[in-house]
Tab-separated table of C-alpha atoms and ligand atoms in Angstrom:
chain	number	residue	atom	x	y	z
L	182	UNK	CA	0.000	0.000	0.000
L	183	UNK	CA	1.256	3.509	-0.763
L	184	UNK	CA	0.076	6.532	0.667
L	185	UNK	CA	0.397	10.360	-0.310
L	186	UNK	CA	3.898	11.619	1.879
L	187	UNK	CA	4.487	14.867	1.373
L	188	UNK	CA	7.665	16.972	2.020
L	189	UNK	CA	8.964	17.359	5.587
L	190	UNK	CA	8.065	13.782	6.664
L	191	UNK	CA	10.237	11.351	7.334
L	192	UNK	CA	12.128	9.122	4.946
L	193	UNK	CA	13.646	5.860	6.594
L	194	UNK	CA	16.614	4.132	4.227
L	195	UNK	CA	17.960	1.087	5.232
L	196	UNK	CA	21.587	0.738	4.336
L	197	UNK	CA	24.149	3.612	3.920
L	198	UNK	CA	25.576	2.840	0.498
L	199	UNK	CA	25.749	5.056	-2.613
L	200	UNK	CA	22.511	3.962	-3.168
L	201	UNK	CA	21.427	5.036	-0.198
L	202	UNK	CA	23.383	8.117	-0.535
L	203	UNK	CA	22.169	9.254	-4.258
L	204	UNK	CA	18.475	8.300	-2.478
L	205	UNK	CA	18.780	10.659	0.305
L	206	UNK	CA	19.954	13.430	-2.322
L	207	UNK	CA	16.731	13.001	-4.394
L	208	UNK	CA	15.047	12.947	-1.252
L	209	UNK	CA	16.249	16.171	0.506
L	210	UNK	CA	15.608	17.771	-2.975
L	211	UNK	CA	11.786	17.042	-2.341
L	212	UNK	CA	12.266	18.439	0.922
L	213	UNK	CA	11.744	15.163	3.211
L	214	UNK	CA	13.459	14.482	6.213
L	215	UNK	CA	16.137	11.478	6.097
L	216	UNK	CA	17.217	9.380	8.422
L	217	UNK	CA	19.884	6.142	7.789
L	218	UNK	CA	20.770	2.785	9.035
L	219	UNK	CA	23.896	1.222	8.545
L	220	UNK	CA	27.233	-0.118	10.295
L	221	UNK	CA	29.205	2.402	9.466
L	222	UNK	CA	29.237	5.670	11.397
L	223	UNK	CA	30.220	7.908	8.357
L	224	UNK	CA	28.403	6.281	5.945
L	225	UNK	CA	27.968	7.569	2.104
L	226	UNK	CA	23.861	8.575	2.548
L	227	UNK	CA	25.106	9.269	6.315
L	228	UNK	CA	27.122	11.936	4.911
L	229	UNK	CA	23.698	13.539	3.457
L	230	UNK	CA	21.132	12.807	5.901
L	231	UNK	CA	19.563	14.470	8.970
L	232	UNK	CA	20.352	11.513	11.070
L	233	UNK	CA	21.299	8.232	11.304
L	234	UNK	CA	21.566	4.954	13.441
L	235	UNK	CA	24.944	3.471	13.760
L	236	UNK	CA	24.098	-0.950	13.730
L	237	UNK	CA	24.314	-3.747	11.819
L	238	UNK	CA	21.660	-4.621	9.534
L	239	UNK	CA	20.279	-7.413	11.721
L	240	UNK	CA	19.785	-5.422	14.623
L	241	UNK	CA	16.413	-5.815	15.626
L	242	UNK	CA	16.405	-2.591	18.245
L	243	UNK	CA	18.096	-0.214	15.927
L	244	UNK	CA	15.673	-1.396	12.759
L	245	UNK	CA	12.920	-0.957	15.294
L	246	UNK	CA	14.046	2.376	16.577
L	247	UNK	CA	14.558	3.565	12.687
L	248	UNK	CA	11.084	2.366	12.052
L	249	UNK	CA	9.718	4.412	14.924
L	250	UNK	CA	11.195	7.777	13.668
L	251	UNK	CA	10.247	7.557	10.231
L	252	UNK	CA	7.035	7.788	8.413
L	253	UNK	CA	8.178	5.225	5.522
L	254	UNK	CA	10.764	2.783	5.341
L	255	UNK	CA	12.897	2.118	2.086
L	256	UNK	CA	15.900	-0.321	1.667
L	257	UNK	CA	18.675	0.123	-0.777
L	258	UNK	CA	20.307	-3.380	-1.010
L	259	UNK	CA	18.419	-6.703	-0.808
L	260	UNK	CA	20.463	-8.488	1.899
L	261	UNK	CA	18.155	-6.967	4.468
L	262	UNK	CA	16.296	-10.141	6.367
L	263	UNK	CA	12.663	-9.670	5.290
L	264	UNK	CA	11.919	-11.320	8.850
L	265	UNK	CA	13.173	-8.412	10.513
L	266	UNK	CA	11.473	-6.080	8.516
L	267	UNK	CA	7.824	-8.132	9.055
L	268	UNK	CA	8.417	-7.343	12.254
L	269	UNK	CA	8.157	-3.429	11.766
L	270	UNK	CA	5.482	-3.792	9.450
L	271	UNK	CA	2.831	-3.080	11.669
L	272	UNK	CA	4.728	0.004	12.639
L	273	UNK	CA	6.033	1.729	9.823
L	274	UNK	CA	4.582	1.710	6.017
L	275	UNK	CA	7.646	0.026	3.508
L	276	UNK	CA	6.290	0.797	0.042
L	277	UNK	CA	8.496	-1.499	-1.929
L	278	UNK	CA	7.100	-4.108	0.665
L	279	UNK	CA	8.457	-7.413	1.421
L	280	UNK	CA	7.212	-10.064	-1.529
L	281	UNK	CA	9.772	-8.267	-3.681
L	282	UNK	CA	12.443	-8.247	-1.005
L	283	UNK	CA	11.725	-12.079	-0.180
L	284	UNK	CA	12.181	-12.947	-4.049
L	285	UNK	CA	15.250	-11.486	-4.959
L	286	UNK	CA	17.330	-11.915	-1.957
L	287	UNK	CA	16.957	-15.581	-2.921
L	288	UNK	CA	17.874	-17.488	-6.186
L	289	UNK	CA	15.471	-20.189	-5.430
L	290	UNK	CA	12.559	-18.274	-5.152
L	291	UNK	CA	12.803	-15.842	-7.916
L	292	UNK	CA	13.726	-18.503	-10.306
L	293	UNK	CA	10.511	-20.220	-9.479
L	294	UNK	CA	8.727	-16.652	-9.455
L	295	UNK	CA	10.184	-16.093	-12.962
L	296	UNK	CA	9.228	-19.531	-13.958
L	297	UNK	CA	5.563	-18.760	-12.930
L	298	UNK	CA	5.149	-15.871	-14.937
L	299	UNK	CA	6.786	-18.028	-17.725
L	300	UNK	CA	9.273	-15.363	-18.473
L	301	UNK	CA	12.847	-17.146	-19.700
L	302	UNK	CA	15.421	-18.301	-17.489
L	303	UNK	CA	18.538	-20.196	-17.491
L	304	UNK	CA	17.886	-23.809	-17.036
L	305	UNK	CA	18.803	-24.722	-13.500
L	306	UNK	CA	18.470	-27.124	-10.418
L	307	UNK	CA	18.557	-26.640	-6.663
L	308	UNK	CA	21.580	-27.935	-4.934
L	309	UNK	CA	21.820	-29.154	-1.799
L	310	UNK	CA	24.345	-31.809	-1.407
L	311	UNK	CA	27.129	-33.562	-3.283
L	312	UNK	CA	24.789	-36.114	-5.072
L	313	UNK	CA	22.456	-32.656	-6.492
L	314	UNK	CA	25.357	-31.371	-7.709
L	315	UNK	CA	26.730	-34.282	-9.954
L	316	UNK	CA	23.174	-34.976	-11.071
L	317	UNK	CA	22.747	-31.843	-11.681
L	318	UNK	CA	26.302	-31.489	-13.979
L	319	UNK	CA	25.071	-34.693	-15.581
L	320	UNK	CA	21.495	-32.887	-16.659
L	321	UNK	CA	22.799	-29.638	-17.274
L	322	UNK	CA	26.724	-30.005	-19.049
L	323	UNK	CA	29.652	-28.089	-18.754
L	324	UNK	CA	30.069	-25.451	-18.527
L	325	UNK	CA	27.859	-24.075	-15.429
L	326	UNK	CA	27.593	-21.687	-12.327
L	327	UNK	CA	26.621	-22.371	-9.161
L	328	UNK	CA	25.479	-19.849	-6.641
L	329	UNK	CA	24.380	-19.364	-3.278
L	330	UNK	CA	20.681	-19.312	-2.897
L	331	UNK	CA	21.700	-16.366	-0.211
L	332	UNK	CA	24.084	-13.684	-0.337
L	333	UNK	CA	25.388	-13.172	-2.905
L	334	UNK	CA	26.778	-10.006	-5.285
L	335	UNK	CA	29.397	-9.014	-7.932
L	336	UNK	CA	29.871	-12.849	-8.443
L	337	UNK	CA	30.772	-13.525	-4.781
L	338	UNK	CA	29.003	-17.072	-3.931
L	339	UNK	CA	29.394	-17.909	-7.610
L	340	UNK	CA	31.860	-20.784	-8.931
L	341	UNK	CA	32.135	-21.647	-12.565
L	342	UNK	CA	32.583	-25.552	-12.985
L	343	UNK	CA	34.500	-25.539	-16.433
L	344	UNK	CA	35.409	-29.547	-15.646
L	345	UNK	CA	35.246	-31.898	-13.029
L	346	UNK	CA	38.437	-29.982	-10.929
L	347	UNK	CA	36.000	-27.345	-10.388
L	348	UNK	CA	33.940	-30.283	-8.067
L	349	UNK	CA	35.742	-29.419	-4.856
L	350	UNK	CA	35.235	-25.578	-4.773
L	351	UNK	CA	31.759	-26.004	-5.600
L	352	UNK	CA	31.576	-28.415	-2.437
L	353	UNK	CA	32.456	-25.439	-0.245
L	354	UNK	CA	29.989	-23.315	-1.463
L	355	UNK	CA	27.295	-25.992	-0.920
L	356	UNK	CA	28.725	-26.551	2.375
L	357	UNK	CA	26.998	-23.142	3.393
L	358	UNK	CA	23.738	-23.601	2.703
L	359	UNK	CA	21.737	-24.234	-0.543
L	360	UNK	CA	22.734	-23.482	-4.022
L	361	UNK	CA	21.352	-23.220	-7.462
L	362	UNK	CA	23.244	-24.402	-10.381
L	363	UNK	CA	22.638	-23.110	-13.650
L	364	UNK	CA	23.494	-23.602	-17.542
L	365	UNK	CA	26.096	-21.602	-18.934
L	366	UNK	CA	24.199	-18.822	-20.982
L	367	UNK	CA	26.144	-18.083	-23.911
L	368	UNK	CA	25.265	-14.322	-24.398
L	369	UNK	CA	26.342	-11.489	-26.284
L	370	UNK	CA	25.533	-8.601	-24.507
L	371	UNK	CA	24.282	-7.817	-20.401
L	372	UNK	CA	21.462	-5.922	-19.890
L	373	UNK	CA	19.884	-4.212	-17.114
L	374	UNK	CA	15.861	-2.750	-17.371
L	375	UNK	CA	14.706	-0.365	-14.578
L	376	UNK	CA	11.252	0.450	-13.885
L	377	UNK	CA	9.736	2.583	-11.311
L	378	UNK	CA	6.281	2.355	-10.240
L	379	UNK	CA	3.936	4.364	-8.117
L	380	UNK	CA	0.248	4.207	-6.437
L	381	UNK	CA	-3.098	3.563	-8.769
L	382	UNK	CA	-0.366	0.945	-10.424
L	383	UNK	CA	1.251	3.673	-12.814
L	384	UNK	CA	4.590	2.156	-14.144
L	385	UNK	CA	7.347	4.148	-15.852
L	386	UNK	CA	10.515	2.253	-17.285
L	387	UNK	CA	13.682	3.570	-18.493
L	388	UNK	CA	16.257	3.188	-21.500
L	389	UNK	CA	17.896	-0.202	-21.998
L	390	UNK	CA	21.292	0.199	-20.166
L	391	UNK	CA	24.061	-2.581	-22.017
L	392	UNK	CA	26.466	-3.657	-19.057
L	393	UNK	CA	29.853	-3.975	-19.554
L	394	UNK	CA	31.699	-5.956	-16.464
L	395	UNK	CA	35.564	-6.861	-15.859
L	396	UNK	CA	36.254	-9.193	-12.984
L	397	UNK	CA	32.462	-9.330	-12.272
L	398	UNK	CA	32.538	-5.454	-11.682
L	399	UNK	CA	30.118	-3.431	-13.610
L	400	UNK	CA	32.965	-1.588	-15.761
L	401	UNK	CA	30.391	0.516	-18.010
L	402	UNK	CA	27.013	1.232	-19.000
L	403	UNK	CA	26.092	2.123	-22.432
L	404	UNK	CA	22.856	3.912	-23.052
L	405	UNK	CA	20.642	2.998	-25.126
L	406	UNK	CA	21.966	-0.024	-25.181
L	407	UNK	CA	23.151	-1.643	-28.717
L	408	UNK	CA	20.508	-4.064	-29.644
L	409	UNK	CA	17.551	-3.975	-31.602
L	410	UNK	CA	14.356	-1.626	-31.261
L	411	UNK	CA	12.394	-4.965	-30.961
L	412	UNK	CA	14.890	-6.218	-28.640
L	413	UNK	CA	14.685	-3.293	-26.158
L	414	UNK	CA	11.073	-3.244	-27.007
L	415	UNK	CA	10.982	-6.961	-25.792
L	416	UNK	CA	13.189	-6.336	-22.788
L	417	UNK	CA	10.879	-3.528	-21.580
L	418	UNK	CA	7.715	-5.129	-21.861
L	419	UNK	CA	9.018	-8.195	-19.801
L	420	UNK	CA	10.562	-5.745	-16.874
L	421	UNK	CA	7.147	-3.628	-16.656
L	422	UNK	CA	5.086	-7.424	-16.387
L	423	UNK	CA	7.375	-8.463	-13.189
L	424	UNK	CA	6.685	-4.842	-11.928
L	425	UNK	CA	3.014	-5.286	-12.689
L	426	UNK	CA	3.080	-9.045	-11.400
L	427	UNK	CA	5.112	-7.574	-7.721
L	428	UNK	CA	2.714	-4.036	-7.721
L	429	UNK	CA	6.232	-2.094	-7.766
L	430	UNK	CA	6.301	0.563	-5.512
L	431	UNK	CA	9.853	3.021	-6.442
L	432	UNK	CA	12.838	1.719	-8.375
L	433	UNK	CA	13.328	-1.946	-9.617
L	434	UNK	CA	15.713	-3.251	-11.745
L	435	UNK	CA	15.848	-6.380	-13.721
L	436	UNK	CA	19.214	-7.325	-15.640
L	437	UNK	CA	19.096	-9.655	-18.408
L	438	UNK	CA	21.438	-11.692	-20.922
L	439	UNK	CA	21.032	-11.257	-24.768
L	440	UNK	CA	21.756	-13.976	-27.294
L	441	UNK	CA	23.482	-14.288	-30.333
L	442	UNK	CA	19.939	-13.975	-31.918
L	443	UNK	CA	19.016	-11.614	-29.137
L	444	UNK	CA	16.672	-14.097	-27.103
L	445	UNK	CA	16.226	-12.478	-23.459
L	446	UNK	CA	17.125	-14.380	-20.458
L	447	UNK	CA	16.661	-13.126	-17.143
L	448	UNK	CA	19.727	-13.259	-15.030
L	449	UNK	CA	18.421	-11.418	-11.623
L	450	UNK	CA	16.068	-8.893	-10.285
L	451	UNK	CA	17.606	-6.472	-7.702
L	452	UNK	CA	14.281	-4.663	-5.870
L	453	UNK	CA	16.045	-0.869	-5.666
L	454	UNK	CA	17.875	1.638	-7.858
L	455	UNK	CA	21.066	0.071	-9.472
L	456	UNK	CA	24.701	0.739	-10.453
L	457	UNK	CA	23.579	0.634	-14.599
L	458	UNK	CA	20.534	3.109	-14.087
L	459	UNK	CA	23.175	6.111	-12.456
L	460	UNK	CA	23.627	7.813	-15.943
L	461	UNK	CA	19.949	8.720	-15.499
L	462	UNK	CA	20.879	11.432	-13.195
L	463	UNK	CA	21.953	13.625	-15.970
L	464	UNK	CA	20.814	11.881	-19.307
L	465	UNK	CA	17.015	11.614	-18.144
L	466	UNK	CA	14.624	13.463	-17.428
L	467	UNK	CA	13.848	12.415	-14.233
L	468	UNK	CA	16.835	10.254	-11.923
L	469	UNK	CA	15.950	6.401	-10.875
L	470	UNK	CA	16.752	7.970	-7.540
L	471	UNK	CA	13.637	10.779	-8.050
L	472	UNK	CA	11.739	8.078	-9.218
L	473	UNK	CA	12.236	6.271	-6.563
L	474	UNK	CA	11.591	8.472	-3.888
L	475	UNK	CA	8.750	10.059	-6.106
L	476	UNK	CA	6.993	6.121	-5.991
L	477	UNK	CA	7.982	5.211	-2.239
L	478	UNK	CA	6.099	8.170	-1.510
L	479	UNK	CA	3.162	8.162	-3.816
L	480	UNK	CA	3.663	10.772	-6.442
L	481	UNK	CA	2.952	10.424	-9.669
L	482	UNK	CA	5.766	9.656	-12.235
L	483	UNK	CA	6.167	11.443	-15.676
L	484	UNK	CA	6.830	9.587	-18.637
L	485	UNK	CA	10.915	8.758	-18.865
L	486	UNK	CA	12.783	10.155	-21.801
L	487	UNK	CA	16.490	10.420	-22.435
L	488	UNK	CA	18.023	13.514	-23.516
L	489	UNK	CA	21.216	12.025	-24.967
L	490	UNK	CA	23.005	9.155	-25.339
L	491	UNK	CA	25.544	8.534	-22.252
L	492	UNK	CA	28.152	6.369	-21.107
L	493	UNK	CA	28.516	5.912	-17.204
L	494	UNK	CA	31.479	4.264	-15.913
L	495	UNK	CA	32.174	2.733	-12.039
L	496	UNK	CA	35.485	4.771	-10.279
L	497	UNK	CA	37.430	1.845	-7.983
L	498	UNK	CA	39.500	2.737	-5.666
L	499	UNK	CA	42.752	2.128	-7.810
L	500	UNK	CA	41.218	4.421	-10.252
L	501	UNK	CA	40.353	7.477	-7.638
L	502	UNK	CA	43.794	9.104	-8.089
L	503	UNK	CA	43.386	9.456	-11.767
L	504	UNK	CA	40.055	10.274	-11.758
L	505	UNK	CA	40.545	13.358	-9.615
L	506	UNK	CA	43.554	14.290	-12.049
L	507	UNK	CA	40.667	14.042	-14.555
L	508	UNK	CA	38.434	16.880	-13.266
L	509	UNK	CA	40.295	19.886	-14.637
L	510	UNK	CA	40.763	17.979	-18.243
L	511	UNK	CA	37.396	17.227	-18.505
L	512	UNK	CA	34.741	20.043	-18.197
L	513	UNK	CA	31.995	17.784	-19.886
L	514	UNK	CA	32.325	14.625	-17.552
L	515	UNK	CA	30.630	14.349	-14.654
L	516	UNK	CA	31.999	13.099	-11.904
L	517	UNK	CA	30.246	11.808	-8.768
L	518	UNK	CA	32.496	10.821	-5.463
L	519	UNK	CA	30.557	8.893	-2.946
L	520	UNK	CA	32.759	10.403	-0.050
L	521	UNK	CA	33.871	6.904	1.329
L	522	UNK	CA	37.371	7.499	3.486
L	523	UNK	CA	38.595	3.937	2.667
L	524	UNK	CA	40.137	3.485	-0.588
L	525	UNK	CA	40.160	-0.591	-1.155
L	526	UNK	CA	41.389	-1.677	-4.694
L	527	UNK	CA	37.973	-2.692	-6.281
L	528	UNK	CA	35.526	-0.693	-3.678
L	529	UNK	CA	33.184	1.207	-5.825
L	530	UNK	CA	34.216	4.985	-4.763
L	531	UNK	CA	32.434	7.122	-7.342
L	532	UNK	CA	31.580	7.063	-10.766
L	533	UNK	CA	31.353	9.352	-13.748
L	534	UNK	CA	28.286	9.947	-16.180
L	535	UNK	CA	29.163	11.380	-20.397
L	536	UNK	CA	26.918	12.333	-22.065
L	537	UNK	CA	27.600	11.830	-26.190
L	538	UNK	CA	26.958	12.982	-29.422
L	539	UNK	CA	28.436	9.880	-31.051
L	540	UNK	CA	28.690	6.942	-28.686
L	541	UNK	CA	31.724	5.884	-31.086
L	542	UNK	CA	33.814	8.874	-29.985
L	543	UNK	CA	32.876	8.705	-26.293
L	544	UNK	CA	33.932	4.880	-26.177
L	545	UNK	CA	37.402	6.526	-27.686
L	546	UNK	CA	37.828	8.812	-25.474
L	547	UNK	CA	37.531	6.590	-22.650
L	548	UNK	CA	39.777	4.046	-23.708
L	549	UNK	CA	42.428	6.704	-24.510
L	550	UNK	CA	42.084	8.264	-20.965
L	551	UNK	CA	44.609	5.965	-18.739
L	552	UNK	CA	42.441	6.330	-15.693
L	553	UNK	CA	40.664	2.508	-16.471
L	554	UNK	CA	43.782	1.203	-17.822
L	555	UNK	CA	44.776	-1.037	-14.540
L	556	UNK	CA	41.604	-3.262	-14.744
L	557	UNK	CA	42.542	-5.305	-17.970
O	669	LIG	P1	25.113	-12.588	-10.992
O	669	LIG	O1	25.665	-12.352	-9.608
O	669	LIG	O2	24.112	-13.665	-11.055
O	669	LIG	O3	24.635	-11.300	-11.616
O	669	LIG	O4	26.361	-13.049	-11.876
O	669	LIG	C1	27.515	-12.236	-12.055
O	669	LIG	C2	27.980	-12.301	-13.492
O	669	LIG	O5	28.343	-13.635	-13.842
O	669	LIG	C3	26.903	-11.895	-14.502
O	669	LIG	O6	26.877	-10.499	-14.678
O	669	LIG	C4	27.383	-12.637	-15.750
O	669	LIG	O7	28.406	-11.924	-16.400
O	669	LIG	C5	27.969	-13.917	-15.196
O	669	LIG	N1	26.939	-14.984	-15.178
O	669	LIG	C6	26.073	-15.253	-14.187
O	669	LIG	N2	25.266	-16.283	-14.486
O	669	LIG	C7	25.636	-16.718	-15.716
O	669	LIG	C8	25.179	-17.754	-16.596
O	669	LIG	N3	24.213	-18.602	-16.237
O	669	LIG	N4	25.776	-17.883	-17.788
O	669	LIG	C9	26.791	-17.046	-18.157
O	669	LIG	N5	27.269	-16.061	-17.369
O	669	LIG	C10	26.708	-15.879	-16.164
């Protein structure tokens, strides 16, 4: 259920991320109140908001206490237990409510959601011990990827079995709790579909985004992404039906594979704003972050254009230095630091939105500027 909130109420995020931080933005811009939950005391959206609660996301006081002193309750990740949060149900409304949540924080159940809407999937089989698994190789062939049904992001809780040595490290993962294992998908291009949705079931959904990962990373988005009108077409109508199908409130995301022939597959639904939607801060008219705030709290939702084409690519922490040598060179970038103290070698510190006249020239000019050069 979403109800009208209007500005100077309270906004509760869980989870003090850039997601959480670029969320608090949009939402100070509308004039609400924020307030944050995360382990970190100087958290990225802590940096931004009017308060925040210093715990771990498992907390049950401090989730409670954050629920008390907010009017609505949004998360930004989807590693937040859903049992915690049906406990502050009854307190606190949470828009994007918990059916969402409860799907895609585990591969089981949103393969079997998928599967019920008879949208396409990998072939796959749930894994629980030793004997699943070598069944499971037998039905499904080399190559394949198992995953934890729990937990798992940027291919962490993912091994690739390539041949029979790849048995043993696959026995680990299965030694922490259930798994699925799924045919290799041989694509040609990743793609991520976001679609915000508000009360009286309005839906908006934005440009095609093509992903571009190294190391399991998200490297770059491209946007529109380079497949087919019908293709995109395709790809939209099947992210507004699981938005439809879930009664999206705010920002979801779905990422995909595309063929060879450009068949769809769905690889994973993430139930918040993601890393491939940031270009829409400057190449749309409205931000996934605005949207999302803007359906969380019940306002209506214009119709999503792009101005221009744009390329958005992740800053890691090797890459900060560079970056910042960056700003005076390049007046037309735009460059977006998440204000995290830490700088770990692959930590996602910032990133940086172009917008282009001819996607050809942009994609030079990145790969002439050194600042990307370390991640091969
Ligand atoms: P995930 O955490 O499920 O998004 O997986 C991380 C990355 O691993 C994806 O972005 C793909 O590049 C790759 N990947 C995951 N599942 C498959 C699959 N079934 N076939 C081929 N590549 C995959």
């Amino acid at each position: 259920m979403t109800k009208l909130l209007l500005p100077n109420k309270t906004i509760g995020i869980i989870g003090g991320g850039q997601l959480g931080q670029m969320m608090a933005l949009s939402a100070k811009e509308m004039g609400f109140k924020v307030g944050v939950l995360d382990p970190n005391e100087d958290s990225p959206a802590s940096q931004v908001a009017d308060w925040s609660i210093t715990a771990s996301y498992d907390d049950q006081k401090s989730i409670k206490l954050l629920a008390e002193q907010s009017d609505i309750v949004t998360y930004e990740f989807e590693n937040v237990d859903a049992s915690s949060l049906e406990k502050i149900q009854h307190k606190v409304l949470i828009p994007q409510g918990l059916d969402i949540l409860k799907i895609s924080q585990n591969r089981q159940f949103e393969k079997e959601f998928l599967n019920r809407l008879k949208l396409p999937i990998a072939r796959y089989r749930i894994i629980e011990t030793e004997d699943d698994l070598k069944k499971g190789i037998d039905e499904l062939g080399y190559p394949c990827v198992l995953k934890t049904c729990l937990g798992g992001y940027d291919g962490k809780g993912q091994v690739v079995l390539r041949t029979s040595e790849n048995i043993s490290e696959s026995l680990l993962l299965i030694n922490k709790g259930n798994c699925v294992l799924e045919s290799w998908v041989s694509f040609e291009k990743e793609i991520s579909v976001i679609v915000s949705g508000t009360q009286d079931n309005q839906y908006q959904v934005f440009p095609i985004s093509e992903n571009i990962h190294r190391h399991n990373i998200l490297y770059q988005s491209i946007v529109p992404g380079r497949v087919s009108k019908g293709c995109q077409n395709k790809a939209q109508k099947m992210a507004l039906s699981i938005a439809k199908q879930l009664k999206i409130r705010g920002t979801v995301t779905i990422e995909m594979f595309v063929t060879f022939d450009e068949s769809l597959i769905i690889n994973e639904i993430a139930p918040r704003p993601h890393n491939s939607g940031h270009y829409s801060i400057e190449a749309c008219n409205i931000s996934q972050f605005d949207a999302h705030i803007r359906g969380i709290c019940g306002w209506p939702l214009p119709n999503i254009y792009l101005h221009q084409e744009a390329v958005m690519i992740n800053l890691l922490g090797e890459e900060v230095t560079d970056a910042q040598v960056a700003i005076l060179e390049q007046p037309n970038w735009f460059f977006h630091f998440y204000g995290k103290k830490e700088i770990k070698k692959d930590r996602k510190m910032g990133h940086i939105t172009i917008l282009s006249n001819s996607l050809k020239g942009t994609l030079k000019e990145i790969s002439e500027s050194k600042i990307w050069n370390q991640r091969g």
